[in-house]
Structures are given as C-alpha cells and as structure tokens.
C-alpha cells in the first residue's frame, strides 16, 4: 500500500506493513534519523512483530544485539 505521509514513507523504506504505523507515529524522533532507520532496516525480518521491532529499535539506540 502506498502512502504519502512521512510515516508511510518510513514504513515503505523499512519494508514494514501498515500494522506498524502506530510504532512509527509514536517514535517519530527515532525514525527521523536516517542512520537509525538504516541500522533498523538491516535488522528487520519479514516475520517481526511490533514487540520485536521495538526491541530492535532499542538495540539500535544502545548499539547492542537485539536479544533478551
């Protein structure tokens, strides 16, 4: 699905579906940095859940592996 708002563009860039829109809107400051988006994009997998995306976002910020 193509969207023209900024959140939609970020979702498209990361290969995430619209079900992740709430995360993108809630953490717009995270997604506004291209470096963080690039690092997150390298971690995103097709079967990720919203919780997994949040964990991976935290890993990007902490420069750590996304695991518990």
PDB file of C-alpha atoms in Angstrom:
ATOM      1  CA  UNK A   1       0.000   0.000   0.000  1.00  0.00           C
ATOM      2  CA  UNK A   2       1.411   3.380  -0.982  1.00  0.00           C
ATOM      3  CA  UNK A   3       1.054   6.292   1.409  1.00  0.00           C
ATOM      4  CA  UNK A   4       2.398   9.797   1.052  1.00  0.00           C
ATOM      5  CA  UNK A   5       2.712  10.897   4.682  1.00  0.00           C
ATOM      6  CA  UNK A   6       6.149  10.721   6.339  1.00  0.00           C
ATOM      7  CA  UNK A   7       5.272   7.707   8.464  1.00  0.00           C
ATOM      8  CA  UNK A   8       4.109   5.862   5.360  1.00  0.00           C
ATOM      9  CA  UNK A   9       7.350   6.663   3.590  1.00  0.00           C
ATOM     10  CA  UNK A  10       9.375   5.330   6.513  1.00  0.00           C
ATOM     11  CA  UNK A  11       7.269   2.167   6.646  1.00  0.00           C
ATOM     12  CA  UNK A  12       7.836   1.651   2.949  1.00  0.00           C
ATOM     13  CA  UNK A  13      11.582   2.280   3.279  1.00  0.00           C
ATOM     14  CA  UNK A  14      11.829  -0.325   6.042  1.00  0.00           C
ATOM     15  CA  UNK A  15       9.587  -2.821   4.308  1.00  0.00           C
ATOM     16  CA  UNK A  16       7.079  -2.762   7.162  1.00  0.00           C
ATOM     17  CA  UNK A  17       3.326  -3.039   6.781  1.00  0.00           C
ATOM     18  CA  UNK A  18       0.700  -0.580   7.922  1.00  0.00           C
ATOM     19  CA  UNK A  19       0.254  -2.565  11.141  1.00  0.00           C
ATOM     20  CA  UNK A  20       3.496  -0.934  12.328  1.00  0.00           C
ATOM     21  CA  UNK A  21       2.148   2.576  11.745  1.00  0.00           C
ATOM     22  CA  UNK A  22       1.462   3.170  15.441  1.00  0.00           C
ATOM     23  CA  UNK A  23       5.089   2.471  16.298  1.00  0.00           C
ATOM     24  CA  UNK A  24       6.340   4.852  13.624  1.00  0.00           C
ATOM     25  CA  UNK A  25       3.988   7.611  14.771  1.00  0.00           C
ATOM     26  CA  UNK A  26       4.828   7.067  18.451  1.00  0.00           C
ATOM     27  CA  UNK A  27       8.585   7.099  17.840  1.00  0.00           C
ATOM     28  CA  UNK A  28       8.849   9.672  15.072  1.00  0.00           C
ATOM     29  CA  UNK A  29      12.029  11.087  16.628  1.00  0.00           C
ATOM     30  CA  UNK A  30      13.710   7.698  16.251  1.00  0.00           C
ATOM     31  CA  UNK A  31      12.615   7.326  12.638  1.00  0.00           C
ATOM     32  CA  UNK A  32      13.571  10.875  11.692  1.00  0.00           C
ATOM     33  CA  UNK A  33      17.277   9.930  11.825  1.00  0.00           C
ATOM     34  CA  UNK A  34      18.372   8.213   8.626  1.00  0.00           C
ATOM     35  CA  UNK A  35      21.242   6.400  10.376  1.00  0.00           C
ATOM     36  CA  UNK A  36      18.882   4.766  12.845  1.00  0.00           C
ATOM     37  CA  UNK A  37      16.489   3.805  10.044  1.00  0.00           C
ATOM     38  CA  UNK A  38      19.337   2.252   8.060  1.00  0.00           C
ATOM     39  CA  UNK A  39      20.528   0.228  11.045  1.00  0.00           C
ATOM     40  CA  UNK A  40      16.982  -0.867  11.862  1.00  0.00           C
ATOM     41  CA  UNK A  41      16.403  -1.832   8.231  1.00  0.00           C
ATOM     42  CA  UNK A  42      19.366  -4.213   8.422  1.00  0.00           C
ATOM     43  CA  UNK A  43      17.737  -5.922  11.415  1.00  0.00           C
ATOM     44  CA  UNK A  44      14.132  -6.114  10.203  1.00  0.00           C
ATOM     45  CA  UNK A  45      12.837  -9.538   9.179  1.00  0.00           C
ATOM     46  CA  UNK A  46       9.582 -10.389   7.445  1.00  0.00           C
ATOM     47  CA  UNK A  47       8.101 -12.174  10.470  1.00  0.00           C
ATOM     48  CA  UNK A  48       8.841  -9.434  13.035  1.00  0.00           C
ATOM     49  CA  UNK A  49       6.118  -8.469  15.460  1.00  0.00           C
ATOM     50  CA  UNK A  50       5.614  -4.957  16.858  1.00  0.00           C
ATOM     51  CA  UNK A  51       7.385  -6.065  20.049  1.00  0.00           C
ATOM     52  CA  UNK A  52      10.350  -7.330  18.062  1.00  0.00           C
ATOM     53  CA  UNK A  53      10.569  -4.039  16.158  1.00  0.00           C
ATOM     54  CA  UNK A  54      10.615  -2.136  19.461  1.00  0.00           C
ATOM     55  CA  UNK A  55      13.386  -4.431  20.751  1.00  0.00           C
ATOM     56  CA  UNK A  56      15.377  -3.848  17.583  1.00  0.00           C
ATOM     57  CA  UNK A  57      14.868  -0.086  17.888  1.00  0.00           C
ATOM     58  CA  UNK A  58      16.262  -0.263  21.423  1.00  0.00           C
ATOM     59  CA  UNK A  59      19.194  -2.322  20.168  1.00  0.00           C
ATOM     60  CA  UNK A  60      19.926   0.325  17.533  1.00  0.00           C
ATOM     61  CA  UNK A  61      19.948   3.059  20.194  1.00  0.00           C
ATOM     62  CA  UNK A  62      22.140   1.023  22.558  1.00  0.00           C
ATOM     63  CA  UNK A  63      24.455  -0.286  19.815  1.00  0.00           C
ATOM     64  CA  UNK A  64      23.710  -3.804  21.035  1.00  0.00           C
ATOM     65  CA  UNK A  65      22.350  -7.067  19.689  1.00  0.00           C
ATOM     66  CA  UNK A  66      18.542  -7.309  19.569  1.00  0.00           C
ATOM     67  CA  UNK A  67      18.111 -10.178  22.004  1.00  0.00           C
ATOM     68  CA  UNK A  68      16.922 -10.685  25.537  1.00  0.00           C
TER      69      UNK A  68
END
